Structure formats: C-alpha cells, structure tokens
Short mmCIF file of C-alpha atoms and ligand atoms in Angstrom, two decimals:
data_model
loop_
_atom_site.label_atom_id
_atom_site.label_comp_id
_atom_site.label_asym_id
_atom_site.label_seq_id
_atom_site.Cartn_x
_atom_site.Cartn_y
_atom_site.Cartn_z
CA UNK A 30 -9.04 -19.55 2.64
CA UNK A 31 -6.17 -17.23 1.75
CA UNK A 32 -7.18 -13.72 0.66
CA UNK A 33 -5.14 -10.78 -0.78
CA UNK A 34 -6.12 -7.34 0.14
CA UNK A 35 -4.45 -4.71 -2.01
CA UNK A 36 -4.77 -1.16 -3.27
CA UNK A 37 -6.76 -0.75 -6.53
CA UNK A 38 -5.82 2.94 -7.09
CA UNK A 39 -2.77 5.12 -6.24
CA UNK A 40 -2.39 3.93 -2.66
CA UNK A 41 -3.88 5.30 0.57
CA UNK A 42 -7.18 3.65 -0.24
CA UNK A 43 -7.72 2.76 3.57
CA UNK A 44 -6.24 -0.75 3.18
CA UNK A 45 -5.12 -0.50 6.82
CA UNK A 46 -8.69 -0.34 8.12
CA UNK A 47 -9.90 -3.14 5.92
CA UNK A 48 -7.02 -5.47 6.67
CA UNK A 49 -7.55 -4.73 10.38
CA UNK A 50 -11.32 -5.57 10.03
CA UNK A 51 -10.62 -8.91 8.17
CA UNK A 52 -7.79 -9.96 10.46
CA UNK A 53 -9.83 -11.87 13.08
CA UNK A 54 -10.83 -14.34 10.34
CA UNK A 55 -7.22 -15.26 9.66
CA UNK A 56 -4.45 -16.74 11.37
CA UNK A 57 -1.44 -14.99 9.55
CA UNK A 58 -1.16 -11.65 7.92
CA UNK A 59 1.71 -11.40 5.45
CA UNK A 60 3.21 -8.26 3.73
CA UNK A 61 4.85 -9.12 0.45
CA UNK A 62 6.29 -5.82 -0.81
CA UNK A 63 7.19 -2.18 -0.08
CA UNK A 64 9.03 -0.79 2.84
CA UNK A 65 8.23 1.62 5.73
CA UNK A 66 6.96 4.10 3.17
CA UNK A 67 3.69 2.51 3.60
CA UNK A 68 1.55 4.28 6.21
CA UNK A 69 -1.47 2.24 7.15
CA UNK A 70 -3.65 4.11 9.59
CA UNK A 71 -5.71 2.01 11.98
CA UNK A 72 -8.04 3.17 14.74
CA UNK A 73 -8.53 0.47 17.40
CA UNK A 74 -9.93 0.83 20.84
CA UNK A 75 -10.13 4.61 20.29
CA UNK A 76 -6.47 4.88 19.60
CA UNK A 77 -4.66 5.68 16.32
CA UNK A 78 -1.80 3.52 15.02
CA UNK A 79 0.24 4.22 12.04
CA UNK A 80 1.88 1.07 10.87
CA UNK A 81 4.54 1.28 8.27
CA UNK A 82 6.43 -1.91 8.08
CA UNK A 83 4.61 -4.18 10.37
CA UNK A 84 1.41 -5.86 8.90
CA UNK A 85 -1.74 -4.24 10.41
CA UNK A 86 -2.63 -7.61 11.84
CA UNK A 87 -0.15 -6.96 14.68
CA UNK A 88 -2.85 -5.13 16.66
CA UNK A 89 -4.67 -8.35 17.11
CA UNK A 90 -3.53 -10.94 19.81
CA UNK A 91 -2.55 -14.26 18.49
CA UNK A 92 -2.10 -13.28 14.95
CA UNK A 93 1.28 -14.10 13.37
CA UNK A 94 2.68 -11.43 11.00
CA UNK A 95 5.08 -12.07 8.27
CA UNK A 96 7.37 -9.74 6.43
CA UNK A 97 8.20 -11.39 3.16
CA UNK A 98 11.38 -11.40 1.04
CA UNK A 99 9.69 -8.84 -1.36
CA UNK A 100 9.71 -6.35 1.43
CA UNK A 101 12.80 -4.06 2.13
CA UNK A 102 13.53 -3.82 5.77
CA UNK A 103 15.19 -0.89 7.66
CA UNK A 104 16.04 -2.52 11.00
CA UNK A 105 15.92 0.80 12.93
CA UNK A 106 12.46 1.58 11.50
CA UNK A 107 11.27 -1.87 12.46
CA UNK A 108 12.54 -1.53 15.93
CA UNK A 109 11.13 2.00 16.40
CA UNK A 110 7.67 0.57 15.31
CA UNK A 111 7.87 -2.32 17.72
CA UNK A 112 8.95 0.00 20.54
CA UNK A 113 6.07 2.31 19.76
CA UNK A 114 3.58 -0.53 19.89
CA UNK A 115 5.10 -1.75 23.14
CA UNK A 116 4.42 1.63 24.68
CA UNK A 117 0.81 1.13 23.76
CA UNK A 118 0.83 -2.18 25.49
CA UNK A 119 0.90 -4.37 22.33
CA UNK A 120 3.68 -6.98 22.52
CA UNK A 121 5.07 -8.68 19.48
CA UNK A 122 6.58 -11.63 21.35
CA UNK A 123 7.17 -14.42 18.71
CA UNK A 124 4.30 -13.15 16.57
CA UNK A 125 6.62 -11.74 13.80
CA UNK A 126 8.45 -13.68 11.13
CA UNK A 127 10.93 -11.76 8.93
CA UNK A 128 12.26 -13.43 5.77
CA UNK A 129 15.94 -14.13 5.74
CA UNK A 130 15.69 -13.12 2.00
CA UNK A 131 14.28 -9.58 2.58
CA UNK A 132 16.76 -6.88 1.53
CA UNK A 133 17.98 -4.38 4.14
CA UNK A 134 17.62 -0.59 3.79
CA UNK A 135 21.06 0.75 4.91
CA UNK A 136 22.12 4.27 5.85
CA UNK A 137 23.68 4.88 2.37
CA UNK A 138 20.24 4.07 0.69
CA UNK A 139 18.63 6.98 2.50
CA UNK A 140 21.20 9.30 1.32
CA UNK A 141 21.20 8.02 -2.20
CA UNK A 142 17.38 8.46 -2.27
CA UNK A 143 17.69 12.17 -1.40
CA UNK A 144 20.42 12.66 -3.89
CA UNK A 145 18.74 11.03 -6.78
CA UNK A 146 15.61 13.08 -6.09
CA UNK A 147 17.55 16.36 -5.92
CA UNK A 148 19.32 15.50 -9.18
CA UNK A 149 16.07 14.71 -10.93
CA UNK A 150 14.88 18.25 -10.39
CA UNK A 151 11.75 18.78 -12.50
CA UNK A 152 11.52 15.10 -13.20
CA UNK A 153 11.41 13.96 -9.50
CA UNK A 154 9.26 11.05 -8.64
CA UNK A 155 8.03 12.41 -5.25
CA UNK A 156 9.41 9.59 -3.15
CA UNK A 157 9.30 9.34 0.62
CA UNK A 158 13.19 9.52 0.77
CA UNK A 159 13.45 6.51 3.22
CA UNK A 160 15.93 4.71 1.03
CA UNK A 161 13.37 2.26 -0.34
CA UNK A 162 14.07 2.78 -4.15
CA UNK A 163 17.88 2.53 -3.82
CA UNK A 164 17.57 -0.62 -1.67
CA UNK A 165 15.50 -2.22 -4.46
CA UNK A 166 18.07 -0.88 -6.98
CA UNK A 167 20.74 -2.78 -5.11
CA UNK A 168 18.61 -5.85 -5.03
CA UNK A 169 18.15 -5.88 -8.73
CA UNK A 170 21.84 -4.89 -9.26
CA UNK A 171 22.91 -7.94 -7.22
CA UNK A 172 24.82 -6.02 -4.68
CA UNK A 173 22.04 -5.92 -1.96
CA UNK A 174 22.50 -7.08 1.55
CA UNK A 175 19.75 -9.42 2.81
CA UNK A 176 18.46 -9.95 6.41
CA UNK A 177 20.11 -13.31 6.54
CA UNK A 178 23.45 -11.90 5.60
CA UNK A 179 23.61 -10.42 9.08
CA UNK A 180 24.26 -13.85 10.55
CA UNK A 181 27.37 -14.12 8.56
CA UNK A 182 30.11 -11.75 9.70
CA UNK A 183 32.32 -12.27 6.54
CA UNK A 184 29.68 -11.84 4.05
CA UNK A 185 28.29 -8.94 5.73
CA UNK A 186 31.51 -7.26 6.24
CA UNK A 187 32.75 -7.59 2.63
CA UNK A 188 29.40 -6.44 1.18
CA UNK A 189 28.92 -3.30 3.47
CA UNK A 190 32.69 -2.30 2.96
CA UNK A 191 32.18 -2.55 -0.86
CA UNK A 192 28.92 -0.65 -0.94
CA UNK A 193 30.08 2.06 1.55
CA UNK A 194 33.26 2.76 -0.53
CA UNK A 195 31.03 3.04 -3.58
CA UNK A 196 28.83 5.53 -1.67
CA UNK A 197 31.87 7.48 -0.47
CA UNK A 198 33.23 7.78 -4.13
CA UNK A 199 29.74 8.91 -5.36
CA UNK A 200 29.02 11.34 -2.54
CA UNK A 201 32.22 13.35 -2.07
CA UNK A 202 31.21 15.84 0.46
CA UNK A 203 31.21 13.48 3.48
CA UNK A 204 32.48 9.98 4.41
CA UNK A 205 30.56 7.20 5.85
CA UNK A 206 32.30 4.86 8.23
CA UNK A 207 31.87 1.22 7.22
CA UNK A 208 32.92 0.05 10.78
CA UNK A 209 30.09 2.01 12.30
CA UNK A 210 27.44 0.67 9.81
CA UNK A 211 28.67 -2.93 10.61
CA UNK A 212 28.66 -2.36 14.39
CA UNK A 213 24.99 -1.02 14.15
CA UNK A 214 24.06 -4.16 11.98
CA UNK A 215 25.65 -6.42 14.44
CA UNK A 216 23.55 -4.91 17.24
CA UNK A 217 20.42 -5.10 14.95
CA UNK A 218 21.03 -8.71 14.32
CA UNK A 219 21.01 -9.53 18.05
CA UNK A 220 17.63 -8.12 18.32
CA UNK A 221 16.26 -9.25 15.02
CA UNK A 222 17.63 -12.95 14.80
CA UNK A 223 14.82 -14.62 16.76
CA UNK A 224 12.18 -13.40 14.24
CA UNK A 225 14.13 -14.43 11.15
CA UNK A 226 13.13 -17.59 9.05
CA UNK A 227 12.51 -18.97 5.72
CA UNK A 228 9.06 -17.36 5.10
CA UNK A 229 8.31 -19.48 2.03
CA UNK A 230 8.75 -22.70 4.29
CA UNK A 231 6.83 -21.15 7.15
CA UNK A 232 3.91 -20.26 5.05
CA UNK A 233 3.74 -23.66 3.13
CA UNK A 234 3.75 -25.44 6.48
CA UNK A 235 1.11 -23.12 7.74
CA UNK A 236 -0.98 -23.92 4.79
CA UNK A 237 -0.51 -27.61 5.14
CA UNK A 238 -1.81 -27.26 8.88
CA UNK A 239 -4.95 -25.52 7.55
CA UNK A 240 -4.01 -21.98 8.83
CA UNK A 241 -5.52 -19.16 6.87
CA UNK A 242 -3.36 -16.34 5.49
CA UNK A 243 -4.14 -12.77 4.47
CA UNK A 244 -1.76 -11.23 2.05
CA UNK A 245 -1.44 -7.40 2.66
CA UNK A 246 -0.56 -5.18 -0.17
CA UNK A 247 1.10 -1.81 0.37
CA UNK A 248 0.74 1.23 -2.05
CA UNK A 249 -1.56 0.34 -4.97
CA UNK A 250 -1.97 -0.97 -8.40
CA UNK A 251 -1.19 2.21 -10.20
CA UNK A 252 2.05 2.62 -8.26
CA UNK A 253 3.23 -0.88 -9.26
CA UNK A 254 6.65 -0.83 -10.69
CA UNK A 255 5.50 -2.76 -13.85
CA UNK A 256 1.88 -2.07 -14.14
CA UNK A 257 1.65 1.38 -12.60
CA UNK A 258 2.14 4.82 -14.17
CA UNK A 259 5.80 4.28 -14.75
CA UNK A 260 8.07 6.20 -13.85
CA UNK A 261 5.85 7.78 -11.21
CA UNK A 262 5.62 4.48 -9.22
CA UNK A 263 6.98 2.64 -6.32
CA UNK A 264 9.85 0.30 -6.56
CA UNK A 265 8.02 -2.97 -6.09
CA UNK A 266 5.05 -5.15 -7.34
CA UNK A 267 2.08 -3.93 -5.35
CA UNK A 268 -0.11 -5.97 -7.65
CA UNK A 269 -1.24 -9.59 -7.26
CA UNK A 270 1.93 -11.22 -8.71
CA UNK A 271 3.96 -9.66 -5.90
CA UNK A 272 2.18 -12.15 -3.45
CA UNK A 273 3.97 -15.12 -5.18
CA UNK A 274 7.35 -13.53 -5.70
CA UNK A 275 7.31 -11.57 -2.45
CA UNK A 276 6.48 -14.59 -0.24
CA UNK A 277 7.66 -17.63 -2.15
CA UNK A 278 4.17 -19.08 -2.59
CA UNK A 279 2.51 -20.60 -5.65
CA UNK A 280 -0.51 -18.75 -7.39
CA UNK A 281 -2.83 -21.45 -6.24
CA UNK A 282 -2.30 -20.41 -2.69
CA UNK A 283 -4.39 -17.27 -3.42
CA UNK A 284 -8.16 -18.10 -3.10
CA UNK A 285 -9.55 -14.52 -3.33
CA UNK A 286 -8.51 -11.01 -4.07
CA UNK A 287 -10.17 -7.87 -2.59
CA UNK A 288 -9.40 -4.52 -3.97
CA UNK A 289 -9.56 -1.50 -1.83
CA UNK A 290 -10.71 1.70 -3.52
CA UNK A 291 -11.80 5.04 -2.39
CA UNK A 292 -15.36 6.34 -3.57
CA UNK A 293 -13.01 9.01 -5.34
CA UNK A 294 -9.42 9.24 -6.43
CA UNK A 295 -6.26 10.50 -4.72
CA UNK A 296 -2.66 10.33 -5.43
CA UNK A 297 0.38 11.63 -3.63
CA UNK A 298 3.59 12.79 -5.50
CA UNK A 299 3.96 13.51 -9.27
CA UNK A 300 2.55 11.90 -12.38
CA UNK A 301 -0.63 12.17 -14.40
CA UNK A 302 -3.99 11.89 -12.63
CA UNK A 303 -6.84 12.24 -15.19
CA UNK A 304 -9.62 13.08 -12.89
CA UNK A 305 -7.63 15.44 -10.65
CA UNK A 306 -9.65 18.42 -9.23
CA UNK A 307 -7.61 21.44 -8.60
CA UNK A 308 -10.16 24.01 -7.49
CA UNK A 309 -12.61 24.28 -4.68
CA UNK A 310 -13.91 20.68 -5.12
CA UNK A 311 -10.36 19.37 -4.86
CA UNK A 312 -9.85 21.24 -1.67
CA UNK A 313 -13.09 20.11 -0.29
CA UNK A 314 -12.27 16.48 -0.83
CA UNK A 315 -8.80 16.86 0.58
CA UNK A 316 -10.18 18.74 3.71
CA UNK A 317 -13.16 16.41 4.42
CA UNK A 318 -11.19 13.31 3.50
CA UNK A 319 -8.11 14.30 5.48
CA UNK A 320 -6.10 13.50 2.51
CA UNK A 321 -2.70 14.17 3.81
CA UNK A 322 0.06 11.49 3.85
CA UNK A 323 0.21 9.27 7.01
CA UNK A 324 4.03 9.16 6.69
CA UNK A 325 5.01 12.46 5.14
CA UNK A 326 2.08 14.70 5.85
CA UNK A 327 2.04 15.70 2.23
CA UNK A 328 -1.29 16.84 0.82
CA UNK A 329 -2.75 14.34 -1.60
CA UNK A 330 -4.05 15.30 -5.04
CA UNK A 331 -7.87 14.61 -5.24
CA UNK A 332 -10.34 14.00 -8.01
CA UNK A 333 -13.50 12.07 -9.12
CA UNK A 334 -13.75 8.25 -9.11
CA UNK A 335 -12.01 6.95 -12.25
CA UNK A 336 -13.78 3.80 -13.44
CA UNK A 337 -11.19 3.29 -16.31
CA UNK A 338 -8.40 2.97 -13.79
CA UNK A 339 -10.48 0.76 -11.62
CA UNK A 340 -11.28 -1.63 -14.48
CA UNK A 341 -7.59 -1.84 -15.13
CA UNK A 342 -7.07 -2.88 -11.47
CA UNK A 343 -9.66 -5.41 -11.78
CA UNK A 344 -8.05 -6.79 -14.89
CA UNK A 345 -4.52 -6.93 -13.59
CA UNK A 346 -5.36 -8.38 -10.15
CA UNK A 347 -8.34 -10.42 -11.02
CA UNK A 348 -10.22 -8.79 -8.26
CA UNK A 349 -13.31 -10.63 -6.87
CA UNK A 350 -14.74 -7.63 -5.13
CA UNK A 351 -14.04 -4.16 -3.98
CA UNK A 352 -14.05 -2.66 -0.56
CA UNK A 353 -15.22 0.95 -1.24
CA UNK A 354 -13.97 3.37 1.41
CA UNK A 355 -14.61 6.89 2.41
CA UNK A 356 -18.12 6.99 1.08
CA UNK A 357 -18.90 9.48 3.89
CA UNK A 358 -16.46 12.05 2.39
CA UNK A 359 -18.91 12.56 -0.46
CA UNK A 360 -21.75 13.36 1.90
CA UNK A 361 -23.27 16.71 1.12
CA UNK A 362 -22.05 17.05 -2.40
CA UNK A 363 -24.83 18.14 -4.69
CA UNK A 364 -23.66 16.34 -7.68
CA UNK A 365 -20.94 13.73 -8.32
CA UNK A 366 -18.95 12.75 -11.40
CA UNK A 367 -17.60 9.37 -12.40
CA UNK A 368 -15.07 9.05 -15.13
CA UNK A 369 -16.24 6.42 -17.57
CA UNK A 370 -13.80 6.75 -20.42
CA UNK A 371 -11.00 9.13 -21.63
CA UNK A 372 -10.67 11.42 -24.58
CA UNK A 373 -7.19 11.38 -25.98
CA UNK A 374 -6.00 13.05 -29.19
CA UNK A 375 -9.51 12.94 -30.50
CA UNK A 376 -10.14 9.30 -29.69
CA UNK A 377 -12.12 7.66 -26.97
CA UNK A 378 -10.25 5.28 -24.73
CA UNK A 379 -12.07 2.79 -22.54
CA UNK A 380 -8.79 0.90 -21.53
CA UNK A 381 -6.13 2.48 -19.25
CA UNK A 382 -3.20 3.47 -21.38
CA UNK A 383 0.18 1.89 -20.66
CA UNK A 384 2.25 4.75 -21.77
CA UNK A 385 2.68 7.79 -19.49
CA UNK A 386 2.53 10.57 -22.17
CA UNK A 387 -0.64 9.13 -23.45
CA UNK A 388 -2.15 9.08 -19.94
CA UNK A 389 -1.00 12.61 -19.41
CA UNK A 390 -2.86 13.64 -22.57
CA UNK A 391 -6.14 12.00 -21.46
CA UNK A 392 -9.18 14.04 -20.54
CA UNK A 393 -11.79 12.34 -18.51
CA UNK A 394 -15.32 11.74 -19.86
CA UNK A 395 -17.80 12.03 -16.98
CA UNK A 396 -21.12 10.78 -16.26
CA UNK A 397 -23.05 12.94 -13.61
CA UNK A 398 -24.90 11.40 -10.75
CA UNK A 399 -26.98 13.16 -8.05
CA UNK A 400 -25.39 13.62 -4.67
CA UNK A 401 -27.12 13.03 -1.24
CA UNK A 402 -27.70 15.34 1.73
CA UNK A 403 -28.65 12.66 4.41
CA UNK A 404 -25.19 11.53 5.66
CA UNK A 405 -23.67 8.02 5.05
CA UNK A 406 -21.11 8.74 7.83
CA UNK A 407 -21.20 5.90 10.26
CA UNK A 408 -23.88 3.95 8.43
CA UNK A 409 -23.67 0.24 9.34
CA UNK A 410 -26.46 -1.27 7.13
CA UNK A 411 -26.82 -0.93 3.40
CA UNK A 412 -30.59 0.00 3.86
CA UNK A 413 -29.60 3.01 5.90
CA UNK A 414 -27.80 4.51 3.07
CA UNK A 415 -29.61 7.32 1.12
CA UNK A 416 -30.98 6.09 -2.23
CA UNK A 417 -28.74 8.32 -4.22
CA UNK A 418 -25.69 6.77 -2.38
CA UNK A 419 -27.03 3.32 -3.26
CA UNK A 420 -27.39 4.46 -6.87
CA UNK A 421 -23.86 5.79 -6.94
CA UNK A 422 -22.43 2.51 -5.58
CA UNK A 423 -24.52 0.40 -8.11
CA UNK A 424 -23.20 2.59 -10.97
CA UNK A 425 -19.65 2.05 -9.73
CA UNK A 426 -20.15 -1.67 -9.70
CA UNK A 427 -21.59 -1.67 -13.19
CA UNK A 428 -18.75 0.33 -14.48
CA UNK A 429 -15.97 -1.60 -12.84
CA UNK A 430 -17.58 -4.97 -13.23
CA UNK A 431 -17.15 -6.28 -9.67
CA UNK A 432 -19.31 -5.94 -6.67
CA UNK A 433 -18.67 -3.51 -3.82
CA UNK A 434 -18.82 -6.14 -1.19
CA UNK A 435 -17.64 -3.83 1.66
CA UNK A 436 -18.59 -0.30 2.16
CA UNK A 437 -16.73 1.96 4.62
CA UNK A 438 -18.38 4.99 6.01
CA UNK A 439 -15.87 6.25 8.62
CA UNK A 440 -12.47 5.40 9.94
CA UNK A 441 -13.67 3.21 12.85
CA UNK A 442 -13.90 -0.42 12.58
CA UNK A 443 -17.65 -0.36 13.20
CA UNK A 444 -18.39 2.09 10.45
CA UNK A 445 -18.60 -0.56 7.85
CA UNK A 446 -21.13 -2.44 5.79
CA UNK A 447 -20.38 -5.84 4.74
CA UNK A 448 -22.97 -6.91 2.18
CA UNK A 449 -24.48 -10.18 3.13
CA UNK A 450 -24.93 -11.69 -0.19
CA UNK A 451 -21.37 -10.80 -1.33
CA UNK A 452 -18.41 -12.96 -2.07
CA UNK A 453 -16.46 -11.13 0.70
CA UNK A 454 -19.13 -12.12 3.39
CA UNK A 455 -17.32 -15.51 3.89
CA UNK A 456 -13.92 -13.77 4.17
CA UNK A 457 -15.43 -11.56 6.89
CA UNK A 458 -16.85 -14.53 8.70
CA UNK A 459 -20.34 -13.63 7.95
P1 GDP B 28 -3.86 2.81 3.45
O1 GDP B 28 -2.35 3.24 3.26
O2 GDP B 28 -4.39 2.39 2.32
O3 GDP B 28 -4.08 2.10 4.70
O4 GDP B 28 -4.58 4.27 3.70
P2 GDP B 28 -4.19 5.40 4.80
O5 GDP B 28 -4.27 4.87 6.11
O6 GDP B 28 -3.08 6.19 4.30
O7 GDP B 28 -5.45 6.39 4.54
C1 GDP B 28 -6.61 5.99 4.94
C2 GDP B 28 -7.17 7.02 5.96
O8 GDP B 28 -8.51 7.16 5.84
C3 GDP B 28 -6.86 6.71 7.33
O9 GDP B 28 -6.79 7.82 8.17
C4 GDP B 28 -8.20 5.96 7.73
O10 GDP B 28 -8.45 5.96 9.13
C5 GDP B 28 -9.14 6.83 6.98
N1 GDP B 28 -10.37 5.92 6.53
C6 GDP B 28 -10.36 4.59 6.10
N2 GDP B 28 -11.66 4.42 5.67
C7 GDP B 28 -12.37 5.49 5.91
C8 GDP B 28 -13.76 5.86 5.65
O11 GDP B 28 -14.47 4.95 5.26
N3 GDP B 28 -13.99 7.16 5.81
C9 GDP B 28 -13.30 8.06 6.36
N4 GDP B 28 -13.82 9.34 6.60
N5 GDP B 28 -11.94 7.81 6.69
C10 GDP B 28 -11.56 6.51 6.48
#
C-alpha cells in the first residue's frame, strides 16, 4: 500500500506529525517537491525536530528516505540538517537516496531570490528567500544544474561558469567567483555521491519487492504552482500530480491520499485569505496555535475553517480522507464559524475561484456552531471528545465530503485519534 500525505490548505497543516505517525507502517518515505523552505516540526521522544529537506521518516530507524527529482536541493542545507540529526544521535547511514535529477540550489539562487522580492515591492510574494524559486526558474528555463551533474567536472564547470557570469552581469554591485562555487560543489559531491541514485528505478524496484512507500508533500494544495492561489504560491506542484512527476512513478503507484488540514485556516505570506480574522479572534488562534513559521518565525495569518477551499483540495487531489489537526486550539471558544460558501460581486460561489482577483473579492458566508469548554487537548479516543467537538467534526465532514479519519489533539505523537472504522485505519496499521 502506497499512500500520499499532503497539505490540504496553505501549508503548515501539521503534516510533519501525521507523516511521523504513519511512518512505522511504511518502508520508504519519499519527498516529491519543494526545498528546504518546508519546515516540518516533529516531537519525538520528548525532543523537537524541525525537518526542512529530509523526509520526516528519517527519525525512524530502518526507514529509507527519498528526495525525488521534483525537489530542489541545497547541498549545504542538506548537510546541516544531517549534522544536526547526528548531534541528536540519529544517523543517516545508507538510509537516504537523493535523485540524480533533482536540481541544485546554488549561491546565486539565494541572492536572486532576495533581489526579485525587493524589486517586487508591494507585489512581493513573501518567499522564504532560500533560492528555491530561482532554482525552479532555472530548471524550467533549461539552464539548471542537477545533482548528477556534480559527477561530471566538464558539464558542471561550463554550466556554473555560464550561470555565474549571468549573475555577475545582473547584480552589478558585487562579483561572485565561479571557481569558489565549483570548489564548494566538488567538496559537496564527495559527501553526497554515496546517496545519489536513479529514484524512479529505486522506487519501482522497491514496489516490485513489495516495499510500501509514503509520499510526503510539502507546503499545501493552495500553494501549488498550478492549482494554488497564483501568483502567491510556491514554485512546485504540492498537489497529487507532483508525486508522479517528482519521483518518476505512474499514477497507479498511489493507492490512497490523505489530506492534512487544520481545524481552522492559516497562511503565511501574501495573497487572499477569505476567512482571515484580523482582530482578537485572529490573535487568539495565532497565540494558542503557536502560528509562527517553523523556518522563518513569521506570524501566520489565521482564520476560520474554509470548507470551500477544502472541497477544492478534495477535488484536485482525490483525497480519501482528512487528518484534522489542532482541534485543541479551538478549546474554550464560545462559538465557531465554518465558511460554507463565498459571496462575490452579489453572487454565491460554492466552488473555489481560480482567479486571484475574484478570490480577493470573496466574502465568506458562515455557519455558526457551538464551541466547547471541556478540553479536547490530549484526547486519544473519539468518545472522550465533547459532544460539541464531535458535532463540529461531523459538520466539517459533511461540508467537505470526506471523513476526518485522523484527529490530532496535540503536538505529541500520542495525542491522536485514529478512527477505527475509517479508511485510514489500515494505513495506520489498525
Ligand atoms: P507542517 O509543515 O505541515 O508539518 O506543519 P508545521 O510543522 O509547520 O506546523 C505544525 C505545528 O503544529 C507544529 O509545531 C506541530 O508540532 C504542531 N501540531 C501538529 N498537530 C497539532 C495538534 O493537533 N495540536 C497542536 N496544538 N499542535 C499541533
């Protein structure tokens, strides 16, 4: 059984925890897109780990972790993460496979990221400035440098010299030394080479051997380059299609799709957010939910659960079920709102609009539900949830059309309810 776990909202849904929970039931965890802008927070054995590039499965002994061709790799960021884990006693050994076709993030990409955000001024995207966007730009413009290119001194040298010259022409106030970039890459290759392989081949052989794979998404559906709220999106396909293109696997390799969503909504960076709460309620969600970026520390914008956006995520990804996280953050709120449709220029919309100006003009139409006083925090059985929380979950399921198979009531692995009768019970080995 191969399952994809991906974000159903604007990222930061708590995928790290859910992937970590599921991992023991799989043999391989594979990332298919994004870079080290992802920031998955996992609490394991009382310790906090923030994983950026490595799949969260790396925290489990014996699990092979894969970085697919759809991911962009900054070698220094990868090594820093591996070293950090080594300090905590977690060794990677031969448990990592990096695609030879993954594109490299190079020093000039980071500079170009900062420059392009500065030039955008008011129209800035709110990127993490790690060079991820420019690395994908180079990939599409067919001047990118791939991990496997590091093995070939001539190919590497001519590509780097060409790109560094272009960068020096563009950024006039400083000069980057191509020889230094090449020397750093040669050193990086010495360390990285043992992990580099043809990921498509590795995974297809693994499937033939009956090994099960979890596909781990980064960011979320509404940040997808094609299906998200363009242009306020990330540079890769975070939605389900990214699994095939980002790993070199056929669609039939995916047996199930679990969408991760918060019991409310957040987004970081710019762009429309129809259910955004700017006053006390927004602050309260942010403080209680600790809604500050795992990588950048930026405060996240918070709002009510948006069932229109969730229905869209169900449609685009073919979600079989949801893992609903952070239910505990709503504890103690008197009344809760769920956005059931939008009002836009006098019309009611029940489908998520594809055009950003239209989304920006949408007002949420809310349905009110009673809150609960008895806490859900730390609940581990559905029956222990207050009736109002059960009612809230049931209504979300009705409105989104998929079961909330997994409920998360805290950041620890144990603070989770896996509903026995649900499709996801088998995925969780229940
Ligand atoms: P990801 O990128 O989707 O993995 O999400 P992040 O790691 O950026 O954000 C999720 C944060 O919420 C992490 O700090 C998690 O430990 C925390 N978290 C996950 N699930 C829950 C939950 O059910 N309740 C609470 N209170 N925190 C949670």
